[in-house]
Short mmCIF file of C-alpha atoms in Angstrom, two decimals:
data_model
loop_
_atom_site.label_atom_id
_atom_site.label_comp_id
_atom_site.label_asym_id
_atom_site.label_seq_id
_atom_site.Cartn_x
_atom_site.Cartn_y
_atom_site.Cartn_z
CA UNK R 1 -63.08 11.72 75.87
CA UNK R 2 -65.93 13.12 73.76
CA UNK R 3 -69.71 12.83 73.90
CA UNK R 4 -72.02 13.43 70.97
CA UNK R 5 -74.15 11.95 68.23
CA UNK R 6 -71.44 10.56 66.00
CA UNK R 7 -71.78 6.77 65.86
CA UNK R 8 -68.86 4.77 67.27
CA UNK R 9 -66.42 3.63 64.63
CA UNK R 10 -63.13 1.72 64.61
CA UNK R 11 -61.25 4.77 63.29
CA UNK R 12 -62.13 6.88 66.34
CA UNK R 13 -58.94 7.16 68.37
CA UNK R 14 -60.42 9.22 71.19
CA UNK R 15 -62.83 7.45 73.54
CA UNK R 16 -66.35 8.46 72.58
CA UNK R 17 -69.74 8.34 74.32
CA UNK R 18 -72.53 7.71 71.82
CA UNK R 19 -75.54 9.83 72.76
CA UNK R 20 -77.94 10.15 69.78
CA UNK R 21 -80.56 12.14 71.71
CA UNK R 22 -78.21 15.14 71.58
CA UNK R 23 -78.66 15.39 67.81
CA UNK R 24 -79.22 18.97 66.69
CA UNK R 25 -78.95 20.42 70.20
CA UNK R 26 -76.68 23.31 71.07
CA UNK R 27 -74.40 23.19 74.10
CA UNK R 28 -76.92 25.20 76.11
CA UNK R 29 -79.85 22.93 75.12
CA UNK R 30 -78.01 19.62 75.57
CA UNK R 31 -78.52 19.80 79.34
CA UNK R 32 -82.28 19.55 78.77
CA UNK R 33 -82.02 16.31 76.80
CA UNK R 34 -83.33 14.29 79.76
CA UNK R 35 -86.68 16.11 79.49
CA UNK R 36 -86.85 15.89 75.69
CA UNK R 37 -88.02 12.35 74.75
CA UNK R 38 -86.89 12.68 71.14
CA UNK R 39 -86.28 8.97 70.51
CA UNK R 40 -85.81 5.58 72.11
CA UNK R 41 -82.30 6.48 73.24
CA UNK R 42 -81.36 3.13 74.74
CA UNK R 43 -82.55 1.08 71.79
CA UNK R 44 -80.80 3.38 69.30
CA UNK R 45 -77.54 3.06 71.19
CA UNK R 46 -77.86 -0.71 71.54
CA UNK R 47 -78.46 -1.19 67.83
CA UNK R 48 -75.20 0.54 66.91
CA UNK R 49 -71.82 -1.17 67.03
CA UNK R 50 -69.81 0.00 70.01
CA UNK R 51 -66.26 -0.64 68.76
CA UNK R 52 -64.88 -0.38 72.29
CA UNK R 53 -66.50 2.98 73.04
CA UNK R 54 -69.17 4.04 75.55
CA UNK R 55 -72.96 3.82 75.61
CA UNK R 56 -74.98 6.76 76.94
CA UNK R 57 -77.97 5.20 78.68
CA UNK R 58 -81.12 6.58 80.28
CA UNK R 59 -81.25 4.69 83.56
CA UNK R 60 -84.95 5.50 84.05
CA UNK R 61 -86.01 3.61 80.92
CA UNK R 62 -88.85 1.38 82.22
CA UNK R 63 -88.85 -1.05 79.30
CA UNK R 64 -87.04 -4.36 79.29
CA UNK R 65 -84.53 -6.03 81.58
CA UNK R 66 -81.39 -4.16 82.58
CA UNK R 67 -79.40 -7.39 82.62
CA UNK R 68 -80.53 -8.22 79.09
CA UNK R 69 -79.74 -4.69 77.95
CA UNK R 70 -76.24 -4.79 79.39
CA UNK R 71 -75.59 -8.15 77.71
CA UNK R 72 -76.74 -6.64 74.42
CA UNK R 73 -74.38 -3.70 74.85
CA UNK R 74 -71.48 -6.06 75.46
CA UNK R 75 -72.42 -8.10 72.40
CA UNK R 76 -72.55 -4.86 70.39
CA UNK R 77 -68.97 -4.13 71.44
CA UNK R 78 -69.37 -1.36 74.01
CA UNK R 79 -66.84 -1.12 76.83
CA UNK R 80 -68.92 0.86 79.30
CA UNK R 81 -72.08 2.76 80.23
CA UNK R 82 -72.63 6.43 81.13
CA UNK R 83 -75.71 7.89 82.87
CA UNK R 84 -76.45 10.63 80.35
CA UNK R 85 -78.96 12.20 79.69
CA UNK R 86 -79.31 12.45 83.44
CA UNK R 87 -81.63 13.56 86.22
CA UNK R 88 -78.81 15.27 88.13
CA UNK R 89 -79.84 18.73 86.85
CA UNK R 90 -83.46 18.49 88.00
CA UNK R 91 -84.61 20.75 90.82
CA UNK R 92 -87.62 21.38 93.05
CA UNK R 93 -91.04 19.98 92.10
CA UNK R 94 -89.70 18.51 88.84
CA UNK R 95 -87.09 16.57 90.78
CA UNK R 96 -89.73 15.26 93.19
CA UNK R 97 -92.11 14.24 90.40
CA UNK R 98 -89.44 12.49 88.36
CA UNK R 99 -88.16 10.58 91.37
CA UNK R 100 -91.41 8.60 91.40
CA UNK R 101 -90.63 7.03 87.98
CA UNK R 102 -88.02 6.47 89.49
CA UNK R 103 -85.58 8.94 87.92
CA UNK R 104 -83.07 10.16 90.45
CA UNK R 105 -79.29 10.28 90.87
CA UNK R 106 -79.42 7.35 93.32
CA UNK R 107 -81.34 5.26 90.79
CA UNK R 108 -78.80 6.10 88.10
CA UNK R 109 -75.79 5.11 90.21
CA UNK R 110 -77.48 1.84 91.17
CA UNK R 111 -78.02 1.28 87.44
CA UNK R 112 -74.33 1.87 86.76
CA UNK R 113 -73.39 -0.48 89.58
CA UNK R 114 -75.54 -3.13 87.89
CA UNK R 115 -73.74 -2.47 84.62
CA UNK R 116 -70.44 -3.15 86.38
CA UNK R 117 -71.83 -6.42 87.74
CA UNK R 118 -72.56 -7.35 84.14
CA UNK R 119 -68.96 -6.78 83.07
CA UNK R 120 -69.17 -3.22 81.72
CA UNK R 121 -67.24 -0.20 82.88
CA UNK R 122 -69.22 2.67 84.42
CA UNK R 123 -68.81 6.42 84.23
CA UNK R 124 -71.09 8.46 86.49
CA UNK R 125 -72.19 12.05 85.86
CA UNK R 126 -72.49 14.08 89.07
CA UNK R 127 -73.35 17.68 89.89
CA UNK R 128 -72.71 17.95 93.63
CA UNK R 129 -70.53 16.38 96.33
CA UNK R 130 -73.65 14.56 97.56
CA UNK R 131 -74.11 13.00 94.12
CA UNK R 132 -70.46 11.95 94.17
CA UNK R 133 -70.93 10.38 97.58
CA UNK R 134 -73.91 8.37 96.30
CA UNK R 135 -71.99 7.22 93.23
CA UNK R 136 -68.90 6.23 95.20
CA UNK R 137 -71.04 4.35 97.73
CA UNK R 138 -72.52 2.41 94.80
CA UNK R 139 -69.01 1.46 93.68
CA UNK R 140 -68.86 3.91 90.77
CA UNK R 141 -65.37 5.38 91.10
CA UNK R 142 -65.02 7.12 87.74
CA UNK R 143 -66.99 10.35 87.77
CA UNK R 144 -67.80 13.24 85.44
CA UNK R 145 -68.47 16.54 87.20
CA UNK R 146 -71.04 18.66 85.36
CA UNK R 147 -70.64 22.44 85.87
CA UNK R 148 -74.41 22.93 86.07
CA UNK R 149 -76.74 25.16 84.09
CA UNK R 150 -74.83 28.41 83.75
CA UNK R 151 -76.68 31.65 83.07
CA UNK R 152 -75.34 35.21 83.25
CA UNK R 153 -71.90 35.88 84.71
CA UNK R 154 -68.95 38.26 84.44
CA UNK R 155 -65.20 37.73 84.81
CA UNK R 156 -65.51 37.47 88.58
CA UNK R 157 -68.33 34.97 88.15
CA UNK R 158 -66.34 32.73 85.82
CA UNK R 159 -63.46 32.71 88.28
CA UNK R 160 -65.85 31.74 91.06
CA UNK R 161 -67.26 28.90 88.95
CA UNK R 162 -63.80 27.52 88.24
CA UNK R 163 -62.80 27.73 91.89
CA UNK R 164 -66.04 26.06 92.99
CA UNK R 165 -65.52 23.17 90.57
CA UNK R 166 -61.89 22.77 91.65
CA UNK R 167 -63.06 22.68 95.27
CA UNK R 168 -65.61 19.94 94.53
CA UNK R 169 -63.00 17.89 92.68
CA UNK R 170 -60.56 18.24 95.59
CA UNK R 171 -63.27 17.24 98.07
CA UNK R 172 -64.14 14.12 96.07
CA UNK R 173 -60.49 13.11 95.84
CA UNK R 174 -59.99 13.61 99.58
CA UNK R 175 -63.06 11.53 100.37
CA UNK R 176 -61.95 8.66 98.12
CA UNK R 177 -58.37 8.39 96.90
CA UNK R 178 -59.45 5.84 94.27
CA UNK R 179 -61.92 8.21 92.62
CA UNK R 180 -61.15 9.81 89.27
CA UNK R 181 -62.97 13.01 88.33
CA UNK R 182 -63.33 14.24 84.78
CA UNK R 183 -65.00 17.55 83.98
CA UNK R 184 -67.79 17.99 81.44
CA UNK R 185 -66.98 20.78 79.01
CA UNK R 186 -67.45 22.03 75.46
CA UNK R 187 -66.05 24.67 73.13
CA UNK R 188 -68.52 27.13 74.69
CA UNK R 189 -67.54 26.20 78.24
CA UNK R 190 -63.84 26.54 77.40
CA UNK R 191 -64.17 29.86 75.58
CA UNK R 192 -66.57 31.60 77.96
CA UNK R 193 -65.65 30.12 81.34
CA UNK R 194 -62.22 28.57 80.79
CA UNK R 195 -63.09 25.15 82.15
CA UNK R 196 -60.10 23.69 80.32
CA UNK R 197 -57.87 25.26 82.98
CA UNK R 198 -59.46 23.39 85.90
CA UNK R 199 -57.26 20.67 87.39
CA UNK R 200 -59.00 17.32 86.95
CA UNK R 201 -58.38 13.79 85.69
CA UNK R 202 -59.58 14.55 82.17
CA UNK R 203 -62.50 16.00 80.26
CA UNK R 204 -65.69 14.80 78.61
CA UNK R 205 -66.14 17.23 75.76
CA UNK R 206 -69.54 17.74 74.14
CA UNK R 207 -69.27 17.92 70.36
CA UNK R 208 -72.11 19.74 68.67
CA UNK R 209 -73.29 18.44 65.30
CA UNK R 210 -71.70 20.14 62.33
CA UNK R 211 -74.07 22.55 60.63
#
């Protein structure tokens, strides 16, 4: 599965998540997309034909009815909804401030649960086992584990990151045998950290715009 700014099209054989707010962002900047209000993400996604692919939605969007939005996504031909850009990477005071909107992981998983009630599939981005527990409790069984914001590291550090992610995936699976866990990655993540070698149920690969 891929995620990026290419519009869904019938010729796309690989499942794709349409996320126009990532346009022009590098792999390292894409994680900040939640704090970069570059466009009306949800409206832009809704106005494109889905062709059986996925819609990246900002669950904290305060405008309009969620039920109406989900119906519009179905009418546009989308198969499911993903909570990205997401609040899962927020920390400290920023996390507390944004939760009053409300913009929090719990809000996002409730949003995805509502999407399922409206006949869409749901794919939930998580960062921690606690996030996974919240998502699973909301009935969101298909998860995408984000490796987090990665800064400086050496060979030992990359090995530790891979082992930590594998441990989280194993913990999620042991807690819920019905859960599937994909791993968020990119060319950069694969080359520098080797995330492609982590045992999981698949990958969501960020595709940067061609330059």
